[in-house]
mmCIF file of C-alpha atoms in Angstrom:
data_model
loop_
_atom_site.group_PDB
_atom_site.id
_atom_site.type_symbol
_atom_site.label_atom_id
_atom_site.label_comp_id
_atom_site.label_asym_id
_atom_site.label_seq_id
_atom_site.Cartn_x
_atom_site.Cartn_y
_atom_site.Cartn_z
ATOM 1 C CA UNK J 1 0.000 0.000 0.000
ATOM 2 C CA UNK J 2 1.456 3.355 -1.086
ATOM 3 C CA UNK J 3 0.223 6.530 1.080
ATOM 4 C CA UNK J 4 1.019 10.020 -0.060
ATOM 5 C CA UNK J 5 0.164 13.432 1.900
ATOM 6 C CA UNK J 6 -1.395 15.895 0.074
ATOM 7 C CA UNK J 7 -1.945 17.926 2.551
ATOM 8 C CA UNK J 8 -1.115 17.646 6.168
ATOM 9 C CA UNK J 9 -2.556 21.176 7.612
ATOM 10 C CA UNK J 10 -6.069 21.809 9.519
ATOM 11 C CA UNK J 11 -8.815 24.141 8.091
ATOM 12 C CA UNK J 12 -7.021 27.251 6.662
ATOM 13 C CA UNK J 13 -3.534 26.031 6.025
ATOM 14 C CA UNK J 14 -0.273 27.315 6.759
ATOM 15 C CA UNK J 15 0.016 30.095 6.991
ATOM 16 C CA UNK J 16 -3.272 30.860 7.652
ATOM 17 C CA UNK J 17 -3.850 33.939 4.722
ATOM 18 C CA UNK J 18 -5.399 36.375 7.990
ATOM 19 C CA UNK J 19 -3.263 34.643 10.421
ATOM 20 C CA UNK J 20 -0.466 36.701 12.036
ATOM 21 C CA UNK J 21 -0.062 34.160 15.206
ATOM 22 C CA UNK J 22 3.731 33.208 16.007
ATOM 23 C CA UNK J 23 3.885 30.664 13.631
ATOM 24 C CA UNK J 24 2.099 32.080 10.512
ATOM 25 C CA UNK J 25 4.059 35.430 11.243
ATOM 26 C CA UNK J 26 7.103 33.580 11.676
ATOM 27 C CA UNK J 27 7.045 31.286 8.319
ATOM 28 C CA UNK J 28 6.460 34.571 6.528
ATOM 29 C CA UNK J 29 9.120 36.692 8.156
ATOM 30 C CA UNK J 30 11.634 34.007 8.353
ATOM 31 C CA UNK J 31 11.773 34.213 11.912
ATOM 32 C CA UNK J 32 11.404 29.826 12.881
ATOM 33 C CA UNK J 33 12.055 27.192 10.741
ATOM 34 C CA UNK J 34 9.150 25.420 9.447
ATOM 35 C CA UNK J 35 7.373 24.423 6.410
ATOM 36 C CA UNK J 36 4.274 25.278 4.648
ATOM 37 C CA UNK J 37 1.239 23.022 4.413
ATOM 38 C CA UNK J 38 -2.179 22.894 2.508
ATOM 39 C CA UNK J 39 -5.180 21.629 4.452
ATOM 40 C CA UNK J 40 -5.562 18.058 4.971
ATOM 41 C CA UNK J 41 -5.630 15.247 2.653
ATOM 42 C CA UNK J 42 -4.140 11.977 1.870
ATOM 43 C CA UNK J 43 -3.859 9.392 -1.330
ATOM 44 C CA UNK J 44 -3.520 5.589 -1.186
ATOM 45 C CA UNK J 45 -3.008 3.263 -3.942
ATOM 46 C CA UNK J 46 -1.792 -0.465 -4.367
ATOM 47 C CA UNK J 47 0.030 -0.316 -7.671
ATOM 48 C CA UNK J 48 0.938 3.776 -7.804
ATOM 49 C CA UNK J 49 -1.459 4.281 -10.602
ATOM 50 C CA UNK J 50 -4.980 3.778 -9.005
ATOM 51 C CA UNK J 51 -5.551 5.930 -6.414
ATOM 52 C CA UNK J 52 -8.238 6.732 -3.331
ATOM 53 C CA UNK J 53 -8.237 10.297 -2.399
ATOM 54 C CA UNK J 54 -9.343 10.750 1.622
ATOM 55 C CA UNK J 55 -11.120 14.133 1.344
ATOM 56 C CA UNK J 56 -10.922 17.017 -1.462
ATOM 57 C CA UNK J 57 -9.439 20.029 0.158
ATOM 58 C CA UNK J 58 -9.684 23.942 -0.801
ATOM 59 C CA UNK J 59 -6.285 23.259 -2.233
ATOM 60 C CA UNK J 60 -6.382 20.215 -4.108
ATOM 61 C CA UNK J 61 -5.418 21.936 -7.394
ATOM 62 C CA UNK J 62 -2.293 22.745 -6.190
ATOM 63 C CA UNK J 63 -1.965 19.858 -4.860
ATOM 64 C CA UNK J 64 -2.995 17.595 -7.609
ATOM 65 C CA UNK J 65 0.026 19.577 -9.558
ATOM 66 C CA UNK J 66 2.437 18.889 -6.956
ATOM 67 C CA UNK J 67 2.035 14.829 -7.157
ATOM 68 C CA UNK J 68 2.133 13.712 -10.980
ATOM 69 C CA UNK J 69 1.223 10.408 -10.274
ATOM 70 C CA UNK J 70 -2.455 11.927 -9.875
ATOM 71 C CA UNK J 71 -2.263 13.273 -13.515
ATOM 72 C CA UNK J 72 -0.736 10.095 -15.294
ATOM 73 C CA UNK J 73 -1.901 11.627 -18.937
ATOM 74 C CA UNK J 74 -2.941 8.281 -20.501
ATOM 75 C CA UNK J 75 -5.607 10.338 -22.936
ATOM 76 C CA UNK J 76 -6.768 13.778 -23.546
ATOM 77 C CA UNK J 77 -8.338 13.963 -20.516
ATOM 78 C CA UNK J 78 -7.460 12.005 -17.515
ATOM 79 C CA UNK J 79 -7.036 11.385 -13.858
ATOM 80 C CA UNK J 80 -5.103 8.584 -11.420
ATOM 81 C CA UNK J 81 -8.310 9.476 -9.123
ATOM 82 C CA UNK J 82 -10.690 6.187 -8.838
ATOM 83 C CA UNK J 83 -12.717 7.470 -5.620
ATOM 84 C CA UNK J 84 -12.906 9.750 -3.184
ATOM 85 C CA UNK J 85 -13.915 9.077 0.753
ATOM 86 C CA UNK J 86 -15.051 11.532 2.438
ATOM 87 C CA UNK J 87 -14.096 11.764 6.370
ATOM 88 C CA UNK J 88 -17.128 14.106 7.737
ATOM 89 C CA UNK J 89 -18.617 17.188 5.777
ATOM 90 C CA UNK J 90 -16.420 19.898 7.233
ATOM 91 C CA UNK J 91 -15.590 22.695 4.408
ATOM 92 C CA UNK J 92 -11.660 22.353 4.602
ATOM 93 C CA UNK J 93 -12.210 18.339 3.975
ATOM 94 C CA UNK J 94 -14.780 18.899 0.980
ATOM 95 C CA UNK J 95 -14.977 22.406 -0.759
ATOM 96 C CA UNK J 96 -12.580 20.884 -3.045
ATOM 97 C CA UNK J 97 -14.786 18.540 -4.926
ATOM 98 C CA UNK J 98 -16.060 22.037 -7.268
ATOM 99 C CA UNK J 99 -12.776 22.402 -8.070
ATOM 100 C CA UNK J 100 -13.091 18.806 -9.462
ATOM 101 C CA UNK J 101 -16.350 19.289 -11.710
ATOM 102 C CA UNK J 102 -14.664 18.803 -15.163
ATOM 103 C CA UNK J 103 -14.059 14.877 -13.905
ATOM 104 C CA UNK J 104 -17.677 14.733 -12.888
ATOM 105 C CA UNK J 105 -19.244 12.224 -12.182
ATOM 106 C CA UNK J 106 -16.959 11.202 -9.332
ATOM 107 C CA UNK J 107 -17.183 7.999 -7.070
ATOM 108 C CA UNK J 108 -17.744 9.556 -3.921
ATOM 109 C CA UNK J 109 -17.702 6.971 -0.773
ATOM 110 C CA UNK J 110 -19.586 9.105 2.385
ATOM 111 C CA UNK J 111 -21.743 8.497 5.466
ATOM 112 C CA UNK J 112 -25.285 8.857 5.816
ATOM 113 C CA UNK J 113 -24.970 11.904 7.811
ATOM 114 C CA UNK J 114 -22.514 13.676 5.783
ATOM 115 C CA UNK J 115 -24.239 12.940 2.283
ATOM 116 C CA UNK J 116 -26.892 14.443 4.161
ATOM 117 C CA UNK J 117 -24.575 17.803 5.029
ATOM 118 C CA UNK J 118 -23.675 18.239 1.429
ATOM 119 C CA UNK J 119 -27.028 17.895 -0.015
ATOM 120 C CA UNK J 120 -28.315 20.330 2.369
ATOM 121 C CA UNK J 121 -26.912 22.776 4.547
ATOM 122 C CA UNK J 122 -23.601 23.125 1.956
ATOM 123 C CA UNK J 123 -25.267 21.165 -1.001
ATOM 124 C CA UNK J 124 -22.509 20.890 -3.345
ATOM 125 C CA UNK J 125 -23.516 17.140 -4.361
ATOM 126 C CA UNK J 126 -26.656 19.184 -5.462
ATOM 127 C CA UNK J 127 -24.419 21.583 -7.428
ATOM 128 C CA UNK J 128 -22.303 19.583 -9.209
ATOM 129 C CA UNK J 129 -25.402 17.335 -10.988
ATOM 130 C CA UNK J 130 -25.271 19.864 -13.405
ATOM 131 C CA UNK J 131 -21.980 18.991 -14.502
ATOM 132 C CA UNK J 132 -22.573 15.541 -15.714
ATOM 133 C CA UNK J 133 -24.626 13.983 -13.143
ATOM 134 C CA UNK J 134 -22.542 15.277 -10.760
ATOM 135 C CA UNK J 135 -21.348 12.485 -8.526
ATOM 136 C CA UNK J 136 -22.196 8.906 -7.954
ATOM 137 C CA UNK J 137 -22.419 8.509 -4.058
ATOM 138 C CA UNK J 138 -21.657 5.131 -2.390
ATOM 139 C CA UNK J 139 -22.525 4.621 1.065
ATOM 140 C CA UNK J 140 -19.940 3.699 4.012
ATOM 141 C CA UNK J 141 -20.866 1.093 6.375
ATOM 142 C CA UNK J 142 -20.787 1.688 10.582
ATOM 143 C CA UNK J 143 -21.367 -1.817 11.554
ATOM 144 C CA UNK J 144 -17.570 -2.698 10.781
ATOM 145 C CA UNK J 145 -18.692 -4.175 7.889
ATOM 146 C CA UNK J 146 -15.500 -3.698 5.146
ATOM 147 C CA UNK J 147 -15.917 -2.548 1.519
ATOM 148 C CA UNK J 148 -13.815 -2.489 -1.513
ATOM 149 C CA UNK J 149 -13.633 0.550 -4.258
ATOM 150 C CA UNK J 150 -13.802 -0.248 -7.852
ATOM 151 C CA UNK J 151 -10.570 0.014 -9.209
ATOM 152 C CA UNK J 152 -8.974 0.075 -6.367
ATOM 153 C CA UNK J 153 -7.439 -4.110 -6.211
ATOM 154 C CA UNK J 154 -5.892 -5.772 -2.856
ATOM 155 C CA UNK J 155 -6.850 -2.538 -0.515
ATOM 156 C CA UNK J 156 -9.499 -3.304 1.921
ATOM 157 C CA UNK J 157 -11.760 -0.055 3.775
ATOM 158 C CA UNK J 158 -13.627 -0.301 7.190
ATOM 159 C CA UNK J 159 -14.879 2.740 8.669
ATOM 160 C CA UNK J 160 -15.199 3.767 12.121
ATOM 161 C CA UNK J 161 -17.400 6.063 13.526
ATOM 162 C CA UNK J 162 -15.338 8.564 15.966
ATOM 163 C CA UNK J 163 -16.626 11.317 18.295
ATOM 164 C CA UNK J 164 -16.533 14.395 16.577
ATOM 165 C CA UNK J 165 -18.586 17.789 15.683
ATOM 166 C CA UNK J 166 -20.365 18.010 12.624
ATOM 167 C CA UNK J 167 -19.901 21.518 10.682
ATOM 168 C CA UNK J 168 -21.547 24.377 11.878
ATOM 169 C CA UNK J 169 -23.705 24.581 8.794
ATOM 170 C CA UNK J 170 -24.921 21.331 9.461
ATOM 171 C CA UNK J 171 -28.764 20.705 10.568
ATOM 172 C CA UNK J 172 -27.317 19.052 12.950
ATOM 173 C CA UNK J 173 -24.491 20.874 14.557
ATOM 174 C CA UNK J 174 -25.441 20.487 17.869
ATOM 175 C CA UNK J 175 -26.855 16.871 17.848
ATOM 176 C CA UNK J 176 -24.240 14.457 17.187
ATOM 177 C CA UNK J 177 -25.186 11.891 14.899
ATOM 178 C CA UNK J 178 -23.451 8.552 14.402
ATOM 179 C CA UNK J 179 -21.261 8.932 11.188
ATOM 180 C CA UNK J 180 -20.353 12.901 11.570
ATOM 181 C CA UNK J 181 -16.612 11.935 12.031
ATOM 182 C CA UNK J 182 -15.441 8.641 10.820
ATOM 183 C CA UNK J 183 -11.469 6.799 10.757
ATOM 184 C CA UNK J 184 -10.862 4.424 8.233
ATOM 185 C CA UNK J 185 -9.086 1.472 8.966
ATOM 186 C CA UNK J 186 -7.207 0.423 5.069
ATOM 187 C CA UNK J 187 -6.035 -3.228 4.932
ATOM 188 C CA UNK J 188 -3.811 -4.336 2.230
ATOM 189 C CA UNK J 189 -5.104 -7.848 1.784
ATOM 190 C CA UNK J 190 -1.578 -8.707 -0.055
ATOM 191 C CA UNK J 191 0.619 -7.639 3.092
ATOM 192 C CA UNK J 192 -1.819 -7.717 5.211
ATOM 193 C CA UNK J 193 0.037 -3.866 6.861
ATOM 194 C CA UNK J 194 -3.106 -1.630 7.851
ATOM 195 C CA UNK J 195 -3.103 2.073 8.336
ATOM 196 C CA UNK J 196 -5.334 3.939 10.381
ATOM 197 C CA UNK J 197 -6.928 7.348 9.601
ATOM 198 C CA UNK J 198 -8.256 9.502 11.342
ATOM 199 C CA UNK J 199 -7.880 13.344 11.043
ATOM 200 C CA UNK J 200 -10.534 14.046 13.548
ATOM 201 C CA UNK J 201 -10.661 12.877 17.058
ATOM 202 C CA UNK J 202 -12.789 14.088 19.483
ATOM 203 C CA UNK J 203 -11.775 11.399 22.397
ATOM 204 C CA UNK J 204 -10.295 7.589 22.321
ATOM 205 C CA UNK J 205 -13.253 4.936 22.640
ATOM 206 C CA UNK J 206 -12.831 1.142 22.944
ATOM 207 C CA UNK J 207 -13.136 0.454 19.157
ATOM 208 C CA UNK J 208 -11.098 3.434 18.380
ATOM 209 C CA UNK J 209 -8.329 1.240 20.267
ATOM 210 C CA UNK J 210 -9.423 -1.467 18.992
ATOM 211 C CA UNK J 211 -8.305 -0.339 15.698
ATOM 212 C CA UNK J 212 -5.198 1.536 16.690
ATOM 213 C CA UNK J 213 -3.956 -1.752 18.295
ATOM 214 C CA UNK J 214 -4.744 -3.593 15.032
ATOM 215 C CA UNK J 215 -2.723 -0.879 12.581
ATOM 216 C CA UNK J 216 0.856 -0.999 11.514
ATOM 217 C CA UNK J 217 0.719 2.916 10.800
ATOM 218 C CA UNK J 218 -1.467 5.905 12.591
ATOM 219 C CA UNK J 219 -2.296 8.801 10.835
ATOM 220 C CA UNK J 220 -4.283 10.715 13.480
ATOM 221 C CA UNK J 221 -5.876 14.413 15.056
ATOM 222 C CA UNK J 222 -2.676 16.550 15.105
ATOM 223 C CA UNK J 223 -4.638 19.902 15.388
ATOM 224 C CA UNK J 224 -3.563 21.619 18.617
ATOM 225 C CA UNK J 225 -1.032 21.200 21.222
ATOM 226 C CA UNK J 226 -3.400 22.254 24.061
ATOM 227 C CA UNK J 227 -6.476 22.596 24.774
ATOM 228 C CA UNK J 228 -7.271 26.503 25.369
ATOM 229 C CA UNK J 229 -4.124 27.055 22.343
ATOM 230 C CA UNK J 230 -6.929 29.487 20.581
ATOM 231 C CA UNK J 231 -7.010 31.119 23.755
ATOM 232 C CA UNK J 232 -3.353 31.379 24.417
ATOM 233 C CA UNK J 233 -2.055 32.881 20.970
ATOM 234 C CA UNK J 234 -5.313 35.534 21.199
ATOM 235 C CA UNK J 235 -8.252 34.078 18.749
ATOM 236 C CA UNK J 236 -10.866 33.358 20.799
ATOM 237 C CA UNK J 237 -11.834 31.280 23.699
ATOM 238 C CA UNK J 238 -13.135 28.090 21.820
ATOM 239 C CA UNK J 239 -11.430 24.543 23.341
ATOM 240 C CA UNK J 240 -9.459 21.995 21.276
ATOM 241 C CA UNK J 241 -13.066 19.687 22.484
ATOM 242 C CA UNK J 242 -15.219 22.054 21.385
ATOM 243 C CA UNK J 243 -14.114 21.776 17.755
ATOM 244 C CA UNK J 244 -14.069 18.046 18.665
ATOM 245 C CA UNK J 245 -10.233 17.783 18.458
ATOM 246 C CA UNK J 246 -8.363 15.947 21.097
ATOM 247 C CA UNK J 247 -5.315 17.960 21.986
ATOM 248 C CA UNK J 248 -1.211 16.425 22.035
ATOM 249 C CA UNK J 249 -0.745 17.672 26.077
ATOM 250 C CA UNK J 250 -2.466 16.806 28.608
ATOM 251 C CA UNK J 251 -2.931 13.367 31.161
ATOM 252 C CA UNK J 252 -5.077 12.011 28.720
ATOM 253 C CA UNK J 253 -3.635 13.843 25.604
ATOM 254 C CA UNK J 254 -2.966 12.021 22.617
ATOM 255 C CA UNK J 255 0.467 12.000 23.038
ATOM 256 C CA UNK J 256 -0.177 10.256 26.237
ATOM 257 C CA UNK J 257 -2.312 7.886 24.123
ATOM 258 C CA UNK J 258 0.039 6.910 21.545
ATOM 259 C CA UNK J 259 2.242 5.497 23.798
ATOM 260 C CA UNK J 260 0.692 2.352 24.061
ATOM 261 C CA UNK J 261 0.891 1.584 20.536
ATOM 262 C CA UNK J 262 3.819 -0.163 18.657
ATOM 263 C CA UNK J 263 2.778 1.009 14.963
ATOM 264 C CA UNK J 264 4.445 4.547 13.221
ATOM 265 C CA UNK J 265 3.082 7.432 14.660
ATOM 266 C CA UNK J 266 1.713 10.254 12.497
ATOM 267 C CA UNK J 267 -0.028 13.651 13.785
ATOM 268 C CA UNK J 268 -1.663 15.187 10.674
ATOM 269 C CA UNK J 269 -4.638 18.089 10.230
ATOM 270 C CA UNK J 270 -2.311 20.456 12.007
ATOM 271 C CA UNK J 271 -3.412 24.417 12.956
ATOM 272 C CA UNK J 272 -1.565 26.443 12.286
ATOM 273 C CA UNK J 273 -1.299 28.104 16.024
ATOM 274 C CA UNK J 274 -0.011 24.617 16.978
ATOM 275 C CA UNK J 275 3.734 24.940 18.265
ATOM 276 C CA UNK J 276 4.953 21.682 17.206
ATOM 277 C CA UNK J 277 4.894 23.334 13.072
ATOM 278 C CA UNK J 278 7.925 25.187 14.620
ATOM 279 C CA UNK J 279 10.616 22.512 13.926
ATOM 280 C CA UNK J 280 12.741 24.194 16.849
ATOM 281 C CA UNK J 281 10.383 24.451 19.545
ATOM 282 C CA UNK J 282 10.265 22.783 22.949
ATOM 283 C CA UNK J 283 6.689 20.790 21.709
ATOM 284 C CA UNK J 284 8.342 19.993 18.242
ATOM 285 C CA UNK J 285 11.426 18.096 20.432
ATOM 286 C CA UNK J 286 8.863 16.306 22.743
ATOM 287 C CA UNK J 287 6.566 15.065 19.802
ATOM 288 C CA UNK J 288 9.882 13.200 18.263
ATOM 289 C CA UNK J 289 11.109 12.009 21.070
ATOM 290 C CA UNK J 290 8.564 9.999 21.662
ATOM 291 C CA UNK J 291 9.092 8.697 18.274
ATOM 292 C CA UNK J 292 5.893 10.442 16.616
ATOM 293 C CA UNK J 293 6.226 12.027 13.232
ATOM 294 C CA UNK J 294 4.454 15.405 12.260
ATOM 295 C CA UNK J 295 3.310 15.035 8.827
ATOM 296 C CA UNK J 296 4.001 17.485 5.652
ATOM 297 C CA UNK J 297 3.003 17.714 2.082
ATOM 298 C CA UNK J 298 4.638 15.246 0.315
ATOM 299 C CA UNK J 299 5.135 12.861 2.694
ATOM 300 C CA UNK J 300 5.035 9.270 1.122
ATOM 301 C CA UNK J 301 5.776 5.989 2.712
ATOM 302 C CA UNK J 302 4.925 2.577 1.710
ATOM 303 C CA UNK J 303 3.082 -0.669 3.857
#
């Protein structure tokens, strides 16, 4: 199984284009060393031609032009793209399917509750039917039930619901349904190596373990350090749970939670007020000595 980054940044990238915290004025002015990143999304394929995209970002133009393998120019018009999975509904994980109307229809793999988001309170599946029909929408299963994607040969997908907030445009932003947030556990069947995804976690439950014990590689919530960070660097007094993000610090952190697992460690979606994007700072040295990676655009590793 080949995995690729697209994007390893939360909602707004990095820099942040309003953002003059310490670490989006710093990138700009030169002033720490780190790296920009567009918002978060990843590829997987089993043969490097055939490929799953894991939500369609504001920037997945750009970064459709910064991985070739995505534009492998077979015929006048083409794409390596065979489906796309969406994660939950949230803008920064789907505004980036209009960009991708010319390829209409798309295979689009979603939840219940977040084909219901994007039909109604941000109905861009409703938009895009008049480019072709749009897209052709497959449900996920919750019941741990595993599917396969056409086209897609020896990879294996099992969502998992995880606790989460739906947008705030959805109907139902303030009654969690099950299927808002999901992970996806992907199995190559060949290998049998399984990564688990999961850009948005709210808290840890039993079969969120579950599945972290079971993967060779976790991709997971790497959006803020602490828990009042919007607080601390001056935008706002929202928590790290109220955006249903589960913060690195803390007792029950998820540094302190990756610690009991064996597999490579990846912290992806990443704000850009979160210290660790500072390659120099005290958080950054703490996150890699405890052998966890932070993830960047680009990043590609094979299971």
């Amino acid at each position: 199984m080949l995995v690729h980054v697209l994007g390893a940044a939360a909602g707004g990238g990095f820099p942040q284009w309003n953002c003059n915290c310490p670490n989006c004025q710093g990138l700009r002015n030169g002033s720490i060393k780190a790296t920009a990143r567009t918002q978060s999304s990843i590829a997987v394929s089993s043969n490097g031609e055939d490929w799953v995209l894991f939500n369609t970002s504001p920037d997945i133009l750009a970064q459709l032009q910064a991985f070739p393998a995505l534009q492998p120019s077979r015929a006048v018009r083409d794409t390596g793209i065979r489906a796309i999975v969406f994660m939950d509904s949230q803008i920064d994980h789907t505004t980036g399917l209009l960009m991708l109307r010319e390829g209409c229809p798309h295979q689009v793999y979603c939840t219940d509750p977040v084909y219901q988001d994007l039909t109604t309170g941000f109905p861009i599946f409703s938009l895009l039917k008049h480019w072709n029909g749009g897209i052709e929408r497959h449900p996920v299963p919750l019941e741990g039930e595993s599917f396969a994607i056409a086209g897609i040969d020896h990879l294996e997908f099992t969502a998992l619901p995880v606790d989460g907030k739906a947008p705030p445009y959805s109907p139902h932003r303030h009654e969690a349904h099950r299927g808002d947030n999901i992970g996806m556990q992907v199995r190559d069947t060949r290998s049998g190596k399984q990564l688990f995804y999961a850009p948005g976690l709210g808290q840890i439950s039993d079969s969120t373990r579950r599945a972290m014990e079971a993967a060779d590689c976790l991709m997971v919530d790497g959006t803020f350090w602490q828990e009042d960070e919007m607080a601390v660097v001056g935008l706002g007094e929202k928590k790290a749970a109220d955006m249903g993000h589960l913060p690195q610090s803390g007792e029950n952190g998820m540094l302190n939670v990756l610690k009991d697992y064996d597999a490579r460690k990846i912290l992806i979606h990443i704000n850009n007020t979160n210290p660790i994007l500072n390659e120099e700072s005290e958080q950054r040295s703490i996150v890699e000595q405890q052998g966890v990676e932070v993830a960047y655009d680009g990043m590609e590793f094979e299971l």
